[in-house]
Coordinates of C-alpha atoms in Angstrom, one line a residue:
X1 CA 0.0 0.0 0.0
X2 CA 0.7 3.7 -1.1
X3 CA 0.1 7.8 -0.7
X4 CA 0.7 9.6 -3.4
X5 CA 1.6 13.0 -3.1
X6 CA 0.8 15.9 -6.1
X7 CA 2.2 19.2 -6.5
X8 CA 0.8 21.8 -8.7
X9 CA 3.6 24.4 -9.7
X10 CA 3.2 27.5 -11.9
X11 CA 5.3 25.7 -14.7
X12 CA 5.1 21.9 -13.7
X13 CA 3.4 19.4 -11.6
X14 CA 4.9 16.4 -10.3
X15 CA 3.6 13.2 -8.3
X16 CA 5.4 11.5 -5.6
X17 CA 4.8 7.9 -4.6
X18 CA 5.9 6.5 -1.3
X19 CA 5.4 3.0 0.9
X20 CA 4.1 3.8 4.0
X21 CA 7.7 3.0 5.7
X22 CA 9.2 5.8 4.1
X23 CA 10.5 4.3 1.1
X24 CA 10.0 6.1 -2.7
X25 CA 8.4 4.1 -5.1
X26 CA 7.8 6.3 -8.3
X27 CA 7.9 9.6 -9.3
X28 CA 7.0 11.8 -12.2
X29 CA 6.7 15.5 -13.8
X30 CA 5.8 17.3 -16.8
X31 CA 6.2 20.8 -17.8
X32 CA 3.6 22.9 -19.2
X33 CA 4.3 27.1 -20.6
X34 CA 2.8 30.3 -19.0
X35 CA 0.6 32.2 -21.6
X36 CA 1.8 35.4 -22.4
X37 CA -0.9 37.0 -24.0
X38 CA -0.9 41.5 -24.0
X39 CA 2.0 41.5 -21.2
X40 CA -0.3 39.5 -19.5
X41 CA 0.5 35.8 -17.7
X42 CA -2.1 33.2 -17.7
X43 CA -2.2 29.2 -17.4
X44 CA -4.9 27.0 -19.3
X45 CA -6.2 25.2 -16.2
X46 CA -7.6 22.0 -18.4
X47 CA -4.2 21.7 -19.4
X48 CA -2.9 21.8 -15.9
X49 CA -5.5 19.0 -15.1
X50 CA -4.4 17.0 -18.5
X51 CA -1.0 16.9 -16.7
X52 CA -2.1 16.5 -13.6
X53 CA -3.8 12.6 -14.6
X54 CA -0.7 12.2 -16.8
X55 CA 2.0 12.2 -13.5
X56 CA -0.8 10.7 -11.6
X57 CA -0.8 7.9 -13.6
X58 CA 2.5 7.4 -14.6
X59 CA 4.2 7.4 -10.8
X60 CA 0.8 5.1 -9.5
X61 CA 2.4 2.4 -11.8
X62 CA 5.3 1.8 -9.1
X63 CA 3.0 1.1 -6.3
X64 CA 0.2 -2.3 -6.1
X65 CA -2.6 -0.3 -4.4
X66 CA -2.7 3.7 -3.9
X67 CA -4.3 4.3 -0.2
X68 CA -4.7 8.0 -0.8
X69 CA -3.7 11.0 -2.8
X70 CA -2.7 14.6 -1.1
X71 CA -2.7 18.0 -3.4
X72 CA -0.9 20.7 -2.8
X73 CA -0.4 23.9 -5.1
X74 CA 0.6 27.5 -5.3
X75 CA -1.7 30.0 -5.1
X76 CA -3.1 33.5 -5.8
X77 CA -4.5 32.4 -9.2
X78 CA -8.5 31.5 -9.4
X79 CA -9.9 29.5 -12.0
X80 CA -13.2 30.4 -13.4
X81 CA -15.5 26.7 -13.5
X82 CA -18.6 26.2 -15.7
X83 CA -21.6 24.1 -15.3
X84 CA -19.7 21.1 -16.8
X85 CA -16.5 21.5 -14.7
X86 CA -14.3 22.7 -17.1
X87 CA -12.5 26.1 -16.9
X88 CA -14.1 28.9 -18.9
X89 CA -10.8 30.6 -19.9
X90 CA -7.4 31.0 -18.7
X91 CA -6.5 31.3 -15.3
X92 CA -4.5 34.9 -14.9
X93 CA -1.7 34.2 -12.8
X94 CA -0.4 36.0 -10.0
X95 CA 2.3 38.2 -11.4
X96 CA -0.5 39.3 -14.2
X97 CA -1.1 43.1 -13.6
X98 CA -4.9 43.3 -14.2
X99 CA -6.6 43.7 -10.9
X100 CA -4.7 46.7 -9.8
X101 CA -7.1 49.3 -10.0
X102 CA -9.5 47.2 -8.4
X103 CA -7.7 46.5 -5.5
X104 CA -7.0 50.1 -5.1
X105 CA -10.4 50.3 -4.5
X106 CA -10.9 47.7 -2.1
X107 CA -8.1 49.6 -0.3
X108 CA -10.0 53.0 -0.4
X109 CA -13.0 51.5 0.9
X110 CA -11.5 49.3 3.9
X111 CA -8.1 50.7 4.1
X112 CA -5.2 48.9 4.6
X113 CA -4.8 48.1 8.2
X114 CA -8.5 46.6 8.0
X115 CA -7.7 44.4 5.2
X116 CA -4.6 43.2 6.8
X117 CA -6.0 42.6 10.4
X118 CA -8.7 40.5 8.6
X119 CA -6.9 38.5 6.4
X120 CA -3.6 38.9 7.4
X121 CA -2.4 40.2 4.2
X122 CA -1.6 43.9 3.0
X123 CA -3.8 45.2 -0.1
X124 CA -1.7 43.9 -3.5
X125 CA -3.1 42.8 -6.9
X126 CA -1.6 39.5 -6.8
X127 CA -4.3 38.6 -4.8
X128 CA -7.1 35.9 -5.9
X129 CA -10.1 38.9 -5.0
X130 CA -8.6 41.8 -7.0
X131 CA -8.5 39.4 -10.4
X132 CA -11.9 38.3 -9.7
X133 CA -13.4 41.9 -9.3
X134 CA -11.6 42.6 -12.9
X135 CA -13.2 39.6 -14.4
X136 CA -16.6 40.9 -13.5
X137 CA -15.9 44.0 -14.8
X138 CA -14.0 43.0 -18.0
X139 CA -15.1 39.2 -18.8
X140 CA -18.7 39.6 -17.9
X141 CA -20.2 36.7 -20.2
X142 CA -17.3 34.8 -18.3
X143 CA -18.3 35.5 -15.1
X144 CA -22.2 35.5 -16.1
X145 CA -21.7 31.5 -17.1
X146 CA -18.9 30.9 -14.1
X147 CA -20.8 28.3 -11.4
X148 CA -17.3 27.8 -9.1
X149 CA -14.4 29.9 -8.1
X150 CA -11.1 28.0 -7.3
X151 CA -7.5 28.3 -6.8
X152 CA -5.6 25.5 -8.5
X153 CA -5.2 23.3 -5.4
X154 CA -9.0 23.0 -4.7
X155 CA -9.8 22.7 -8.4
X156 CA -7.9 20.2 -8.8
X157 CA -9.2 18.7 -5.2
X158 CA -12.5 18.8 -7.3
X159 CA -11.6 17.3 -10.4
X160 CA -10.2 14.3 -8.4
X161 CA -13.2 14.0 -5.8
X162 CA -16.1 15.9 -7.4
X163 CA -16.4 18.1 -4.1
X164 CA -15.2 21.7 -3.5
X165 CA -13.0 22.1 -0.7
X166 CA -10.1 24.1 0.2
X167 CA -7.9 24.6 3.2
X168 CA -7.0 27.2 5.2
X169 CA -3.5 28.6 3.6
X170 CA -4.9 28.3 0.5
X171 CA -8.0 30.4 1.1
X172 CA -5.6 32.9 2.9
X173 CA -4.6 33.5 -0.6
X174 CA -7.3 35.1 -1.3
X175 CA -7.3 38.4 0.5
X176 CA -11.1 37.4 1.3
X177 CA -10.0 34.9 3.7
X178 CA -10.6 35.8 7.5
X179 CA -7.8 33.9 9.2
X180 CA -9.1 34.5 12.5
X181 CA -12.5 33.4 12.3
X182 CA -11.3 30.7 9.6
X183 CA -13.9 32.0 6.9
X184 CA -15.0 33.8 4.2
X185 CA -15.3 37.6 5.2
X186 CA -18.6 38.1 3.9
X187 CA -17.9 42.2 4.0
X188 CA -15.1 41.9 1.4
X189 CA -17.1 39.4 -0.8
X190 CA -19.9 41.3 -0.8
X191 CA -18.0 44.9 -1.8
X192 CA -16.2 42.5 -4.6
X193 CA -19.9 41.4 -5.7
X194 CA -18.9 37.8 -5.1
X195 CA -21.0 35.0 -4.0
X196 CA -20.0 33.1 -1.2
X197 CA -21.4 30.0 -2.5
X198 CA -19.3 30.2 -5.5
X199 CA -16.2 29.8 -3.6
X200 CA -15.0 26.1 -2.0
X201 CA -15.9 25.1 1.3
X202 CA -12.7 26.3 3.5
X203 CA -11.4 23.1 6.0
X204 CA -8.6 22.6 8.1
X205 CA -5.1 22.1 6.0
X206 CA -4.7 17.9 5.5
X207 CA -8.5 17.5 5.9
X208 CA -10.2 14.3 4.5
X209 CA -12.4 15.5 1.2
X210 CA -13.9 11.8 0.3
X211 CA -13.5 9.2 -2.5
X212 CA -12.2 9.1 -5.9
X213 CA -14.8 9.9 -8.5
X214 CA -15.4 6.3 -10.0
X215 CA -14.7 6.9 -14.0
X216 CA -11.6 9.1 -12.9
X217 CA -10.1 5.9 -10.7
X218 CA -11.0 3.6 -13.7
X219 CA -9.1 6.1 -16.0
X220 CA -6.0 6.6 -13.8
X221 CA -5.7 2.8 -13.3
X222 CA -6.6 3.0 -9.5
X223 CA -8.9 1.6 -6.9
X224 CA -12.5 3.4 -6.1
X225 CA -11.6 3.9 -2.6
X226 CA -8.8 5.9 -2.4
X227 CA -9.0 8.8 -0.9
X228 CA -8.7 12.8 -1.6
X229 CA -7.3 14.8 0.7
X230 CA -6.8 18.9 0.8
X231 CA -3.2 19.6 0.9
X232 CA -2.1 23.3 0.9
X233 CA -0.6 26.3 0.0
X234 CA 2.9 24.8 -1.6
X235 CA 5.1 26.2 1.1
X236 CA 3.0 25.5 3.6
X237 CA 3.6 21.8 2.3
X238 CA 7.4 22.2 1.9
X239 CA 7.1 22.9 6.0
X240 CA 5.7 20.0 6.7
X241 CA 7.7 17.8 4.4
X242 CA 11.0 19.2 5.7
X243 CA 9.4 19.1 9.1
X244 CA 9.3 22.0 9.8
X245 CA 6.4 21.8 13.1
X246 CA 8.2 23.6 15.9
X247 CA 8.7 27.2 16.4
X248 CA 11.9 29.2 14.9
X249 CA 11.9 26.2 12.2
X250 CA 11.8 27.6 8.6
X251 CA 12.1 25.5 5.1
X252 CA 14.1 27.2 2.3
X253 CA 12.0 26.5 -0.8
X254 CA 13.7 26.9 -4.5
X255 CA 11.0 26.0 -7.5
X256 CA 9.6 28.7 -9.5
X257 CA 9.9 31.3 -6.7
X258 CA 12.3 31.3 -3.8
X259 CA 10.5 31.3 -0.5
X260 CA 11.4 31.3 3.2
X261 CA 8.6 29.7 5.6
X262 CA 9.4 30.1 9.2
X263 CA 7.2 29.0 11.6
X264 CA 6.5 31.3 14.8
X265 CA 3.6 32.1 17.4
X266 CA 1.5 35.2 17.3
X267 CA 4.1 38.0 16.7
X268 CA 5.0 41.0 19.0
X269 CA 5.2 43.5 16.0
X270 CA 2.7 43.0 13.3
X271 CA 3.4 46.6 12.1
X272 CA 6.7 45.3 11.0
X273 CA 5.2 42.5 9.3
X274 CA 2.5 45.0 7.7
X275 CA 5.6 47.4 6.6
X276 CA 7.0 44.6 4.8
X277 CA 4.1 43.0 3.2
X278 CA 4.7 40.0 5.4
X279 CA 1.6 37.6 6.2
X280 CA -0.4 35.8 8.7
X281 CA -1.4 32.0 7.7
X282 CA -2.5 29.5 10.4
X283 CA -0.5 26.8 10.6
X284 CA -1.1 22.8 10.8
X285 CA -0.8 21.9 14.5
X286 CA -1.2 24.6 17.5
X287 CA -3.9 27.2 17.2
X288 CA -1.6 29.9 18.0
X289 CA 1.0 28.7 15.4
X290 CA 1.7 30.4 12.2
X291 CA 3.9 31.0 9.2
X292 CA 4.6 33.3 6.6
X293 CA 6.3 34.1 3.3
X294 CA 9.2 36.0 2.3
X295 CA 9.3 35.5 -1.5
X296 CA 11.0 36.4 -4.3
X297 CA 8.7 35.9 -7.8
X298 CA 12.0 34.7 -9.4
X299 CA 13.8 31.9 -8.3
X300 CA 15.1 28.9 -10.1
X301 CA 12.6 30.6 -12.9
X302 CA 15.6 32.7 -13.5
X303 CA 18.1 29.8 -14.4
X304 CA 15.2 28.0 -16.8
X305 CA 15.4 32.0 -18.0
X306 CA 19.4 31.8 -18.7
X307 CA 19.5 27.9 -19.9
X308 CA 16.3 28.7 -22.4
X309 CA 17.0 32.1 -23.9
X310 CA 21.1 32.7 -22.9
X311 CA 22.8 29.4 -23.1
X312 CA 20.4 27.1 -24.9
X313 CA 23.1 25.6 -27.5
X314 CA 25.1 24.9 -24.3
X315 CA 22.0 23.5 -22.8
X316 CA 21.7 21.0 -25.9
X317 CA 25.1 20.3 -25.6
X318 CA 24.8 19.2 -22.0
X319 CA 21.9 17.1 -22.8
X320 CA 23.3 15.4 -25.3
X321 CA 26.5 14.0 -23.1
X322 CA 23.5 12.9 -20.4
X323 CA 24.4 15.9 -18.4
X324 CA 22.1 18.2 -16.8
X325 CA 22.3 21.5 -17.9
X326 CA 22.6 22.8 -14.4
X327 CA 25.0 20.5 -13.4
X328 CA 27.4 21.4 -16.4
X329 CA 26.7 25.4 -15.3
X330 CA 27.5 25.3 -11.9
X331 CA 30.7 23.0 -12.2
X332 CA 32.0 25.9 -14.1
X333 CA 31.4 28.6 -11.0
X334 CA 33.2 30.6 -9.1
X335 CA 33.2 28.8 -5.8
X336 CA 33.3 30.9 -2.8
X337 CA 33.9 34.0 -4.6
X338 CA 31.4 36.5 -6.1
X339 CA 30.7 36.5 -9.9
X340 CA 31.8 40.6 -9.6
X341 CA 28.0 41.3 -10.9
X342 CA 25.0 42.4 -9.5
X343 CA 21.5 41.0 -10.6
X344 CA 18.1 42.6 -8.8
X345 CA 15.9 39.6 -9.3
X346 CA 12.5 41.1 -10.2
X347 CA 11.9 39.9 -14.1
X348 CA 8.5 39.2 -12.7
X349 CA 8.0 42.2 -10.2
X350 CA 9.0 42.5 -6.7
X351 CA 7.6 40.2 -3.9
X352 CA 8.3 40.8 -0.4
X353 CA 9.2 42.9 0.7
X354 CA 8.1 45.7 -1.5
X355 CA 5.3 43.7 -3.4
X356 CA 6.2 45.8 -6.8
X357 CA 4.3 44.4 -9.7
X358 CA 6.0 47.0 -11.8
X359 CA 9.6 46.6 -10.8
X360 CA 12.0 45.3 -13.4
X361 CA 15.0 43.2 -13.2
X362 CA 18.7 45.1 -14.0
X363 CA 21.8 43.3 -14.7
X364 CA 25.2 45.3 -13.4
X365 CA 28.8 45.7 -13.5
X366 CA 29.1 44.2 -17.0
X367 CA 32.2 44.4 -18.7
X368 CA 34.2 42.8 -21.7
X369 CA 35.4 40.5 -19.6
X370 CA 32.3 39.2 -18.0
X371 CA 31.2 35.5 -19.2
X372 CA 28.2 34.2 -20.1
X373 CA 28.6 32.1 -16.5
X374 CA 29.2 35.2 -14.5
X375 CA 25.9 35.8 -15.4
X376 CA 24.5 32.8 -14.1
X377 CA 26.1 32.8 -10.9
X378 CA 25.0 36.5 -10.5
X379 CA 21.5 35.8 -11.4
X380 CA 21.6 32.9 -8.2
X381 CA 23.5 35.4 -6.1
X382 CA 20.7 38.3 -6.5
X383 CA 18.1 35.7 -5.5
X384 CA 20.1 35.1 -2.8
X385 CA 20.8 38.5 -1.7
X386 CA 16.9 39.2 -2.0
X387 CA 16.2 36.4 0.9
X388 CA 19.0 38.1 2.9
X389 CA 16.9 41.3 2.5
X390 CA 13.9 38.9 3.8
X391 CA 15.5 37.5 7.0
X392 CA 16.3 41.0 7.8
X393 CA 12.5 42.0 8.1
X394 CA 11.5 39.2 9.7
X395 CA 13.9 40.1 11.9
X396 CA 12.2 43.5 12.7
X397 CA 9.0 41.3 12.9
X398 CA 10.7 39.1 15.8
X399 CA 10.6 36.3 13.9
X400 CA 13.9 34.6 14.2
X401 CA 15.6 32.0 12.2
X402 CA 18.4 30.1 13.2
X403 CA 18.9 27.4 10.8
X404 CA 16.9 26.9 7.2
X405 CA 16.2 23.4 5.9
X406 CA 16.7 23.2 1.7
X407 CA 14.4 22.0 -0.6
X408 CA 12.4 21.9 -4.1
X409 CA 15.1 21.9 -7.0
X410 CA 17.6 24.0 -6.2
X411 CA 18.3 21.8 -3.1
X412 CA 20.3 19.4 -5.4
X413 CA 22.6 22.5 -6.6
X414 CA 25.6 21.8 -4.3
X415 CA 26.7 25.4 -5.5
X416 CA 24.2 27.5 -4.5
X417 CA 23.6 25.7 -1.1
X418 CA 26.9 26.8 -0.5
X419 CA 26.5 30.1 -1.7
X420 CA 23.0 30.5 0.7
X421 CA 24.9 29.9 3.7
X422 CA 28.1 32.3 2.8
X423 CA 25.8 35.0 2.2
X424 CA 23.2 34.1 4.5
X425 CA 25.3 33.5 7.0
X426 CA 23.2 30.5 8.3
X427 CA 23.0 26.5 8.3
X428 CA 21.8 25.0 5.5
X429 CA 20.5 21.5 5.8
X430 CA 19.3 19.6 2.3
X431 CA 17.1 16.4 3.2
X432 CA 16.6 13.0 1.7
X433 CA 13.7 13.9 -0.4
X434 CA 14.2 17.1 -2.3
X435 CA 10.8 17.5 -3.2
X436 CA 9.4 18.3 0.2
X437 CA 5.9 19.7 -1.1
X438 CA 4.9 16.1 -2.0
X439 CA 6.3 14.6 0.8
X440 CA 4.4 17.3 2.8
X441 CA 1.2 16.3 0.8
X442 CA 1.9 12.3 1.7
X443 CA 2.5 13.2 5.7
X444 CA -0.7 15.0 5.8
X445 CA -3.0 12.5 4.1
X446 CA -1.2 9.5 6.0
X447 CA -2.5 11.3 9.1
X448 CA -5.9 12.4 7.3
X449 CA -6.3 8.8 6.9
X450 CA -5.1 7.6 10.4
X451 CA -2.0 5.6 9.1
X452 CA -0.5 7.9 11.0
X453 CA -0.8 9.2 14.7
X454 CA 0.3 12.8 13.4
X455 CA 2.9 15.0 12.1
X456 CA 5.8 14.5 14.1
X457 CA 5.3 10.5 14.0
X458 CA 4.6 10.9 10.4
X459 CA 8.1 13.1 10.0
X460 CA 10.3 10.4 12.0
X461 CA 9.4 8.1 9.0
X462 CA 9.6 10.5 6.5
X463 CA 11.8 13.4 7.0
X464 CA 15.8 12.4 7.0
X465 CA 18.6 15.3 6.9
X466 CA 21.0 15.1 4.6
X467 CA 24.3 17.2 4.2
X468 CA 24.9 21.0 6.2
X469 CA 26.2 23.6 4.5
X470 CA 28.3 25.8 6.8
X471 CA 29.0 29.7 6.5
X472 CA 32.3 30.2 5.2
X473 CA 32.7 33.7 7.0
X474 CA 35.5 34.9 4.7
X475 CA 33.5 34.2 2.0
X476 CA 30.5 35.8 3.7
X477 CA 32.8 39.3 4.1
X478 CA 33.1 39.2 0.8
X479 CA 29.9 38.6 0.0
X480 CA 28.3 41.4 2.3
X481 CA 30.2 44.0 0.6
X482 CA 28.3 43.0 -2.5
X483 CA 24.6 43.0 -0.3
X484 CA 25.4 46.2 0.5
X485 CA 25.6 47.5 -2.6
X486 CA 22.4 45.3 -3.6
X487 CA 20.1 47.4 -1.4
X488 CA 20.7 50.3 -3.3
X489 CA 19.4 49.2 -6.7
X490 CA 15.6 48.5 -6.1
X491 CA 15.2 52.4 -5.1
X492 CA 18.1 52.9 -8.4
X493 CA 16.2 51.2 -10.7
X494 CA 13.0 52.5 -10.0
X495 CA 13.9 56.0 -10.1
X496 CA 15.7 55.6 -13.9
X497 CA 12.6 52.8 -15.5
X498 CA 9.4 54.3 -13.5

């Protein structure tokens, strides 16, 4: 017997299998592209779902009998669900600007401090109820026809179970989402002209949905009686797969975006964390536990960005000899010493903690001597540096973190572990299972389904540390007098490309 574990990503989903001892059984992926359509960034969610079955299917082959299958997903981006289940258009992502003027308005009418003290998040576009506003306004025949409202997580919770339910840190998403109460704020749905029964059902992160839908089972090759569970908000799931369930723990996630998850109780200075666009999500376990995000848009996305559009012969070449591209890359790094460059990391916009959907990314220092290399170890030092700018205002916000715990793909970059901890000047530890969002996904529904006690029992099977990366603190001097300079360019580059 099995759990299967699925993990939605912005350009990829991927399914884990594992026995319940522990062991791995099967694992798959597949890629799919981010419409650009007008400047804008959308995702075809029927796609998604196409994928979704596919990675399903293929990693259920390596076990006899799946018991259950967790989902877990990023959020921020609603899709719109007709009367047949099927998405009505595409779903416009998070970094897509429309929704801005609407959620100034939302912010005239409740102002910011009530927004955030409701849903724990300040007033920003990215948010699920600013996009939804627009599409009432702008796609009205869409919105007209539109039956359900979902995030990806809970859509494809439905599509699995035919039942509408979403957790907790995925409905924080939302900024409609009261995280005190643990519901829908009917005052902000109703200003946004939204339905409440149009959105999902909000539960308890790792709660039990039901059964498989029958034809789906038959069509995936599996059992009618396994069971759906609702996963989470993707870091919230890289938390729990690194275990991550104690207070001043924190997972160091690297897909798509890069994202640091500490966990903490109630904090002493939530202005701080307002003034840096940090948020409040309840977390799995103790009611007064929570975590938070502090994000970067661009994170590995910015090496798929170099390999695809700067080095792609090289790429081929790599792939050719049965060499990762990556792997051939970083073997030819610097180690321990900077690349002389300086890359601010917003190609998407700026996360936290400016939450800039405008900012642009700027490569300096160039000169006839740089190499194409010097670019790529740049582009993972400004990611870098942009976390070091993050553990500094969660440090205003009392939030501490004393070691961070690696994971998603750019765990397996020995590199730019090293890197994290010169400049970060923390402990890195990588894990057994790099791909901690699944494994988060397989913990939760091993406990949903009471194969498990809980968590912690659930992460002493689970959860193995791997190698520590050490700060190097000669390499961190040299390093800082880089990060100084970083701090300078968002306000720099602002002031020249506004």
């Amino acid at each position: 017997m099995a759990i299967a574990g699925v993990d939605v990503g912005t350009t990829g989903c991927k399914c884990t299998v594992c026995g319940l001892d522990g062991s791995m059984l099967g694992e798959a992926y597949e890629e799919y592209d981010v419409v650009k359509e007008s400047g804008g960034r959308e995702l075809d969610a029927w796609e998604v779902w196409q994928k979704v079955k596919s990675v399903i299917r293929q990693a259920a082959r390596s076990a006899d009998k799946i018991h259950a299958i967790g989902v877990t997903s990023f959020g921020e981006t609603s899709v719109f669900v007709g009367e047949d289940g099927k998405p009505l258009m595409n779903a416009l992502l998070y970094v897509d600007a429309r929704g801005e003027e609407q959620c100034r308005r939302l912010e005239e009418h409740f102002g910011a401090d009530y927004i955030f003290q409701v849903t724990g998040a300040r007033p920003h576009s990215m948010y699920s109820i600013s996009k939804l506003m627009w599409m009432a306004e702008y796609e009205k025949d869409v919105f007209a026809r539109t039956k359900h409202i979902c995030q990806f997580g809970d859509y494809i919770v439905y599509m699995l179970s035919g039942k509408f339910q979403i957790d907790y840190s995925l409905a924080c998403r939302s900024m409609a989402f009261d995280y005190r109460k643990l519901d829908w704020s009917d005052e902000i749905l109703n200003f946004a002209g939204i339905d409440r029964s149009m959105m999902s059902q909000p539960a308890p992160t790792g709660s039990r949905v039901g059964l498989i839908r029958r034809e789906l089972a038959e069509e995936l090759g599996l059992t009618d009686d396994v069971v759906i569970v609702s996963g989470c908000h993707d870091q919230v799931a890289a938390a729990i797969g690194t275990g991550c369930l104690k207070k001043g723990m924190a997972v160091d996630g690297t897909g798509t975006v890069e994202c640091i998850t500490p966990v903490f109780p109630e904090p002493q200075k939530p202005e701080a964390m307002f003034e840096s666009n940090l948020v409040m999500v309840p977390y799995i376990g103790a009611a007064d536990s929570y975590v938070t995000y502090a994000f970067s848009f661009n994170g590995g996305s910015l090496l798929k960005w170099y390999r695809d559009n700067l080095a792609s012969l090289e790429a081929k070449a790599f792939s050719e000899k049965g060499i990762s591209p990556y792997d051939g890359f970083n073997a030819q790094m610097k180690a321990g010493k900077p690349s002389g460059l300086l890359v601010l990391p917003y190609f998407s916009g700026a996360a936290t903690p400016y939450m800039d959907a405008g900012a642009t990314g700027a490569i300096l220092g160039i000169t006839d001597s740089t190499t194409s290399i010097d670019i790529y170890q740049a582009l993972m030092e400004g990611v870098t540096y942009e976390m070091m700018l993050n553990l500094e205002c969660l440090q205003k916000a009392g939030i501490e973190v004393s070691e961070l715990r690696a994971t998603g793909g750019g765990a397996r970059a020995e590199a730019w572990l090293q890197m994290k901890a010169d400049i970060l000047n923390k402990k890195i530890v990588t894990l057994g299972n790099a791909q901690s969002g699944t494994l988060g996904c397989i913990m939760m529904s091993g406990v949903a389904c009471g194969v498990y006690e809980s968590l912690e029992a659930a992460a002493d099977i689970f959860v193995k540390t791997g190698k520590e990366y050490l700060p190097n603190p000669e390499n961190h001097a040299r390093y800082m007098e880089y990060y100084e300079k970083y701090k300078k360019l968002y306000p720099a580059v602002k002031e020249v490309w506004a």
